[in-house]
Short mmCIF file of C-alpha atoms and ligand atoms in Angstrom, two decimals:
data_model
loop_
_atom_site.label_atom_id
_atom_site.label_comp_id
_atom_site.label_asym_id
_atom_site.label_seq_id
_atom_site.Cartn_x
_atom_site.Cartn_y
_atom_site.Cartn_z
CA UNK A 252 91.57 108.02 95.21
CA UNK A 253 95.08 105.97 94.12
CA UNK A 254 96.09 103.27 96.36
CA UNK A 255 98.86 105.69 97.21
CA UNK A 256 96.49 107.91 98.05
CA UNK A 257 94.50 105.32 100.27
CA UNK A 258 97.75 103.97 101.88
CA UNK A 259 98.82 107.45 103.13
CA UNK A 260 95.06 108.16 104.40
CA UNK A 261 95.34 104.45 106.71
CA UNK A 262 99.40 105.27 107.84
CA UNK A 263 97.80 108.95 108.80
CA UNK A 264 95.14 107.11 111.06
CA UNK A 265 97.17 104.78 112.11
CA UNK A 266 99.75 107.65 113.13
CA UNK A 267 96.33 109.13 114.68
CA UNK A 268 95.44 106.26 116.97
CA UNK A 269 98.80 105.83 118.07
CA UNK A 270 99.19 109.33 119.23
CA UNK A 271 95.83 109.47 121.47
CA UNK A 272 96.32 105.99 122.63
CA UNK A 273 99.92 104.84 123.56
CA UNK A 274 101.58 106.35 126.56
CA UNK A 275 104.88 108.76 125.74
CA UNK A 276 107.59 107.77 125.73
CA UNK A 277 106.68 104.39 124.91
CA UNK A 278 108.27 101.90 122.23
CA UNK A 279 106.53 101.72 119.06
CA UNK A 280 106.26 98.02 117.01
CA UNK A 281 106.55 98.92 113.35
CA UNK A 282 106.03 96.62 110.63
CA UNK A 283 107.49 96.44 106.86
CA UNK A 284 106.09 97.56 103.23
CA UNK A 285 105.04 100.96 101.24
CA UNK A 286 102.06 101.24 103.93
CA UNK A 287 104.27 100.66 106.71
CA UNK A 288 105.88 103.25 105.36
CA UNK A 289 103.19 105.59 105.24
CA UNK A 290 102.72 105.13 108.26
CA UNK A 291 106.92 105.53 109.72
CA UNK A 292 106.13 109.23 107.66
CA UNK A 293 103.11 110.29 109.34
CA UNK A 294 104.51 109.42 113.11
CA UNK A 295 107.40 110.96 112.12
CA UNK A 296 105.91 114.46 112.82
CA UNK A 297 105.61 113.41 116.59
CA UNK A 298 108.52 111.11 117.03
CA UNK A 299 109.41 112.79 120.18
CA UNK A 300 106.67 111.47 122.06
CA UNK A 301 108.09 107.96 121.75
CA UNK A 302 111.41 106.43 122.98
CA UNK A 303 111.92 104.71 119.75
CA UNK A 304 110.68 101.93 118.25
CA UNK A 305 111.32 97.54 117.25
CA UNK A 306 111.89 97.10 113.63
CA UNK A 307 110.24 94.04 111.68
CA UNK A 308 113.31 94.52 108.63
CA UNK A 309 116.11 96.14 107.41
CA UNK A 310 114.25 98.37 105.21
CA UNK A 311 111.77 99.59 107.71
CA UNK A 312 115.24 100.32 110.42
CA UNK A 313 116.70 102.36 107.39
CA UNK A 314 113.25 104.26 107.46
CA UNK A 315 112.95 104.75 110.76
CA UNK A 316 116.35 105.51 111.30
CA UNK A 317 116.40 108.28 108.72
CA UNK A 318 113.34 110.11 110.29
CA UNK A 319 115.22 110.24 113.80
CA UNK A 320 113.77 107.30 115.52
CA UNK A 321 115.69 105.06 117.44
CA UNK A 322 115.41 101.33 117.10
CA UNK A 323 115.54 99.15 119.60
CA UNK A 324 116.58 95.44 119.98
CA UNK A 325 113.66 93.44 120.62
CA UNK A 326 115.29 91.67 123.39
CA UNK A 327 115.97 94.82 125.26
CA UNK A 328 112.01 94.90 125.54
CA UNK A 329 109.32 93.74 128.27
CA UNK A 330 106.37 94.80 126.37
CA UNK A 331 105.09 96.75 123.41
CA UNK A 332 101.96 98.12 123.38
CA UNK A 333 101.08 98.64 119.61
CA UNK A 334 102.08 96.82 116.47
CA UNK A 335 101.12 98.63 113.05
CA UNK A 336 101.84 96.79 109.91
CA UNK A 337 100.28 96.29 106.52
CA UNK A 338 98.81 93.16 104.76
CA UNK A 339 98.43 91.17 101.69
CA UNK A 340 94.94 90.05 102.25
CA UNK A 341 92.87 90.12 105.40
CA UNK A 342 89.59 88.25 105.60
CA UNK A 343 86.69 88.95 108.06
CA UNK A 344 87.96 87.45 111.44
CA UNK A 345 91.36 89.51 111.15
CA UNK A 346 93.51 86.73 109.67
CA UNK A 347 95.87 87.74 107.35
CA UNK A 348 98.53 87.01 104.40
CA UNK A 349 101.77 88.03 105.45
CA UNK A 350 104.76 88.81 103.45
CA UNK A 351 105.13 90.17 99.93
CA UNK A 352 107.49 92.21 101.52
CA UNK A 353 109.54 89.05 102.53
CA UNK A 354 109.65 90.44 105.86
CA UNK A 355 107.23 87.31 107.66
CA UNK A 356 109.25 86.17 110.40
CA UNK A 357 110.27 89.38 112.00
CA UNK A 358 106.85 90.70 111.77
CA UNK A 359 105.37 87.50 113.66
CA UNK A 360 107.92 87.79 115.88
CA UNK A 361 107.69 91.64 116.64
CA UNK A 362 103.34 91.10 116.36
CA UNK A 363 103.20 88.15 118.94
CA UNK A 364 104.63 90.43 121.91
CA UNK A 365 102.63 93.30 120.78
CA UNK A 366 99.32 94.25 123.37
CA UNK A 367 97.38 95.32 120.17
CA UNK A 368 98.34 94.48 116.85
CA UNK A 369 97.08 97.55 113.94
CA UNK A 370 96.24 96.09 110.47
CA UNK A 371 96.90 99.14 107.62
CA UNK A 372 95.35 98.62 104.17
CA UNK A 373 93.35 99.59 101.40
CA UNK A 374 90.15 98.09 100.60
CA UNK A 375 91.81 96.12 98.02
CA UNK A 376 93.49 93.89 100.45
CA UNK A 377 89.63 92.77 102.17
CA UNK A 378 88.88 89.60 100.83
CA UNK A 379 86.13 86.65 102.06
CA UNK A 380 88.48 83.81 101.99
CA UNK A 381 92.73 83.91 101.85
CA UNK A 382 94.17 82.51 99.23
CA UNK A 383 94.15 84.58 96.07
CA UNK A 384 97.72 86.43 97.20
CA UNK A 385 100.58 83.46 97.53
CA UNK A 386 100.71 82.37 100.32
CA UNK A 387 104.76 83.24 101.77
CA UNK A 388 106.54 80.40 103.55
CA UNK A 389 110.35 81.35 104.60
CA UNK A 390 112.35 78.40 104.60
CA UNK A 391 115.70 76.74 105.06
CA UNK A 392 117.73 76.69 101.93
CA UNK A 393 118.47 72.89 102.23
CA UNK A 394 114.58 72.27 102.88
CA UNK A 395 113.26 74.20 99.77
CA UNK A 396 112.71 71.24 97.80
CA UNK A 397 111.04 68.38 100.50
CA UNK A 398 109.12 71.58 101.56
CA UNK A 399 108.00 72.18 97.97
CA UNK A 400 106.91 68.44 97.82
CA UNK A 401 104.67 69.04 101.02
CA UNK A 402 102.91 71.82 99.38
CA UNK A 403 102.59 70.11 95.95
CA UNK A 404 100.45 67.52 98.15
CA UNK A 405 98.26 70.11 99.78
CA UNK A 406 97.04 71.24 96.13
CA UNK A 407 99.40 74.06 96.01
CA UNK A 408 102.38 75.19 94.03
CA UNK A 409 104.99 76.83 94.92
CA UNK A 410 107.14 79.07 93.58
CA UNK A 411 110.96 79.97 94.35
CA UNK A 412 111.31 84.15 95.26
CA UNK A 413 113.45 85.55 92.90
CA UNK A 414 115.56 89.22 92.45
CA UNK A 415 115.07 90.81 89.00
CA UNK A 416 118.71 89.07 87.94
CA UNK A 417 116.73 85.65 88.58
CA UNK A 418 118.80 84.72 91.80
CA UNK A 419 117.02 83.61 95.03
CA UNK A 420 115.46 86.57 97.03
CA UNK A 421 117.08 85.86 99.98
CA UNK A 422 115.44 87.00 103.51
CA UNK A 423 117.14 89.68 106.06
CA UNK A 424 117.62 86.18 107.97
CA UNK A 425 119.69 84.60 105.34
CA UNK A 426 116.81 82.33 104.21
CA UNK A 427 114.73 81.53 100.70
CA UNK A 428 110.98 82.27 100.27
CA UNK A 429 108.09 79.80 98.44
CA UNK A 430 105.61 81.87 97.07
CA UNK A 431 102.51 79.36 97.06
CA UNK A 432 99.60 80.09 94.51
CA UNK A 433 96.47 78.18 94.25
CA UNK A 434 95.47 77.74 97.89
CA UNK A 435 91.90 78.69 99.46
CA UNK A 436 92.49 78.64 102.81
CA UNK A 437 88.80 78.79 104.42
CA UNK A 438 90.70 77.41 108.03
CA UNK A 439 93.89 79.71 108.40
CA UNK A 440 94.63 78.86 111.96
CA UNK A 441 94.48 74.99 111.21
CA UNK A 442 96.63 75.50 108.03
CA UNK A 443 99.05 78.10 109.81
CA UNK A 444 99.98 75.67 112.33
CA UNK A 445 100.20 72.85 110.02
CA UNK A 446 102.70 74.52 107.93
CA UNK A 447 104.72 75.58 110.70
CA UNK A 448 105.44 72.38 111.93
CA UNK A 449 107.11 71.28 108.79
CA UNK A 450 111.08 70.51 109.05
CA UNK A 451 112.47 73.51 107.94
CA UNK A 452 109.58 76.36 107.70
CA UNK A 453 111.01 79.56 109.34
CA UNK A 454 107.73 80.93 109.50
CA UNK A 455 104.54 80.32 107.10
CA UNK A 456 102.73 83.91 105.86
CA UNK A 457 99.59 83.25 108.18
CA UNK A 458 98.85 85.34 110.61
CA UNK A 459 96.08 83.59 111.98
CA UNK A 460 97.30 82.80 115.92
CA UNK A 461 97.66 86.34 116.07
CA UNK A 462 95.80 88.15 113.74
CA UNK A 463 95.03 92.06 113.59
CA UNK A 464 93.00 93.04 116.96
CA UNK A 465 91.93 95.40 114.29
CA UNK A 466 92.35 97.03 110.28
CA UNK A 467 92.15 100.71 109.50
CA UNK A 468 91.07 100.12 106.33
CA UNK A 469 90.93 102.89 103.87
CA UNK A 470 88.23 103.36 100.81
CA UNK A 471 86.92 106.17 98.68
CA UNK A 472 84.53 106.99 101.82
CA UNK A 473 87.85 107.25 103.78
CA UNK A 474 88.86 104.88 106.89
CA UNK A 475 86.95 102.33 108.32
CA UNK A 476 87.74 100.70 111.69
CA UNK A 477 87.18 97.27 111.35
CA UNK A 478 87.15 95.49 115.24
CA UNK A 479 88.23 91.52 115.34
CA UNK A 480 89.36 91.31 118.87
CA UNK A 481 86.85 89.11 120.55
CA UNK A 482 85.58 89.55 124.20
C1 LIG B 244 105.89 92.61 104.18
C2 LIG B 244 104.43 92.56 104.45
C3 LIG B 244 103.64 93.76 104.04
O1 LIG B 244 102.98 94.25 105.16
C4 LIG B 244 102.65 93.36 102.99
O2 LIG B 244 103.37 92.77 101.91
C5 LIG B 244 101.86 94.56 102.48
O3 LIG B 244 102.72 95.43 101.81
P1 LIG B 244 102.21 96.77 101.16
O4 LIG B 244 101.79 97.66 102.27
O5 LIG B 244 103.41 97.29 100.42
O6 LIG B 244 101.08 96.43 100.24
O7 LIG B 244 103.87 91.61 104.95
O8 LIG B 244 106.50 91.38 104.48
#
């Protein structure tokens, strides 16, 4: 199977546990990137059951919006019981890389107030120890540089987000994105909150706090439920 292929298997499911588990006519969480998508296609098909659903980006609103769904505002919203996104890596306790998409903050945002948050990948995206994707960090424009230094002295290196022209990519929230390579991050939830408590980090790619409560992870012998909640 292509990774396509393996993407739209994991949205299907995903689509699947959704409709057997979450209550009509409730509001859906939906996260950002081509298996995000996947997944906006396959609920699609039953959109009626649900009152609409919180966006994590522009893109994903446009999606939605263009299937019928109906976004709402996040602070119109007391609760959402499911949050279905994608990743860039996940390792064995649920802790992922967050953000090739450039999407990070919203998704946090939109996964913290979820009740269960729905990891969607291919097998490619398993790994043993974070690291090997850059790590995203969204950050103030006038911060880049003294937040660049900070990395530099944790062993990594970062690297500006660019558009094909060669101009910063800049974030639906107006900001700039360091792409840090060269990081093996064996403690994500030290390193998560570590980075986030630099002047000027937005939000740092880890989603470690709150990782996935669990991945439908899809592979030539089709999709595995991997569980990461603990009791
Ligand atoms: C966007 C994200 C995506 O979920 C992540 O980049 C995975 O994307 P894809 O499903 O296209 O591989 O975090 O900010």
């Amino acid at each position: 199977m292509t990774q396509d292929e393996l993407k739209q298997l994991v949205g299907q499911a995903a689509a699947d546990y959704v409709n057997a588990n979450v209550p009509e006519g409730a509001v859906i969480g939906v996260g950002t990137g081509s298996t995000a998508n996947c997944f906006i296609d396959a609920l699609a098909a039953s959109k009626g059951r649900y009152r609409g659903a919180v966006s994590s980006s522009v893109a994903t609103t446009a999606r939605l919006e263009a299937h019928g769904f109906k976004i709402f505002d996040l602070n119109e919203i007391e609760s959402l019981p499911v949050y279905v996104d994608g990743a860039d890596e996940i390792d064995g306790t649920g802790a992922m890389i967050k953000g090739g998409g450039g999407a990070l903050t919203r998704e946090k945002i939109v996964a913290s107030v979820s009740d269960v948050f729905v990891c969607i990948a291919d097998a490619s995206k398993r790994v043993d120890v974070l690291g090997q994707f850059p790590l995203p960090i969204e950050v103030v424009p006038m911060a880049r540089t003294a937040i660049g230094r900070r990395v530099t002295a944790l062993g990594g290196v970062p690297v500006l987000r660019v558009q094909k022209d060669g101009s910063p990519f800049i974030t639906d929230n107006g900001n700039e994105i360091l792409d840090v390579k060269g990081l093996r991050i064996s403690d994500p939830r030290t390193l998560e909150a570590h980075v986030n408590a630099w002047p000027g980090v937005v939000t740092v790619g880890l989603f470690a706090a709150r990782g996935a409560d669990f991945c439908l992870l899809g592979g030539e012998t089709g999709v595995e439920r991997i569980e990461y909640r603990k009791a």
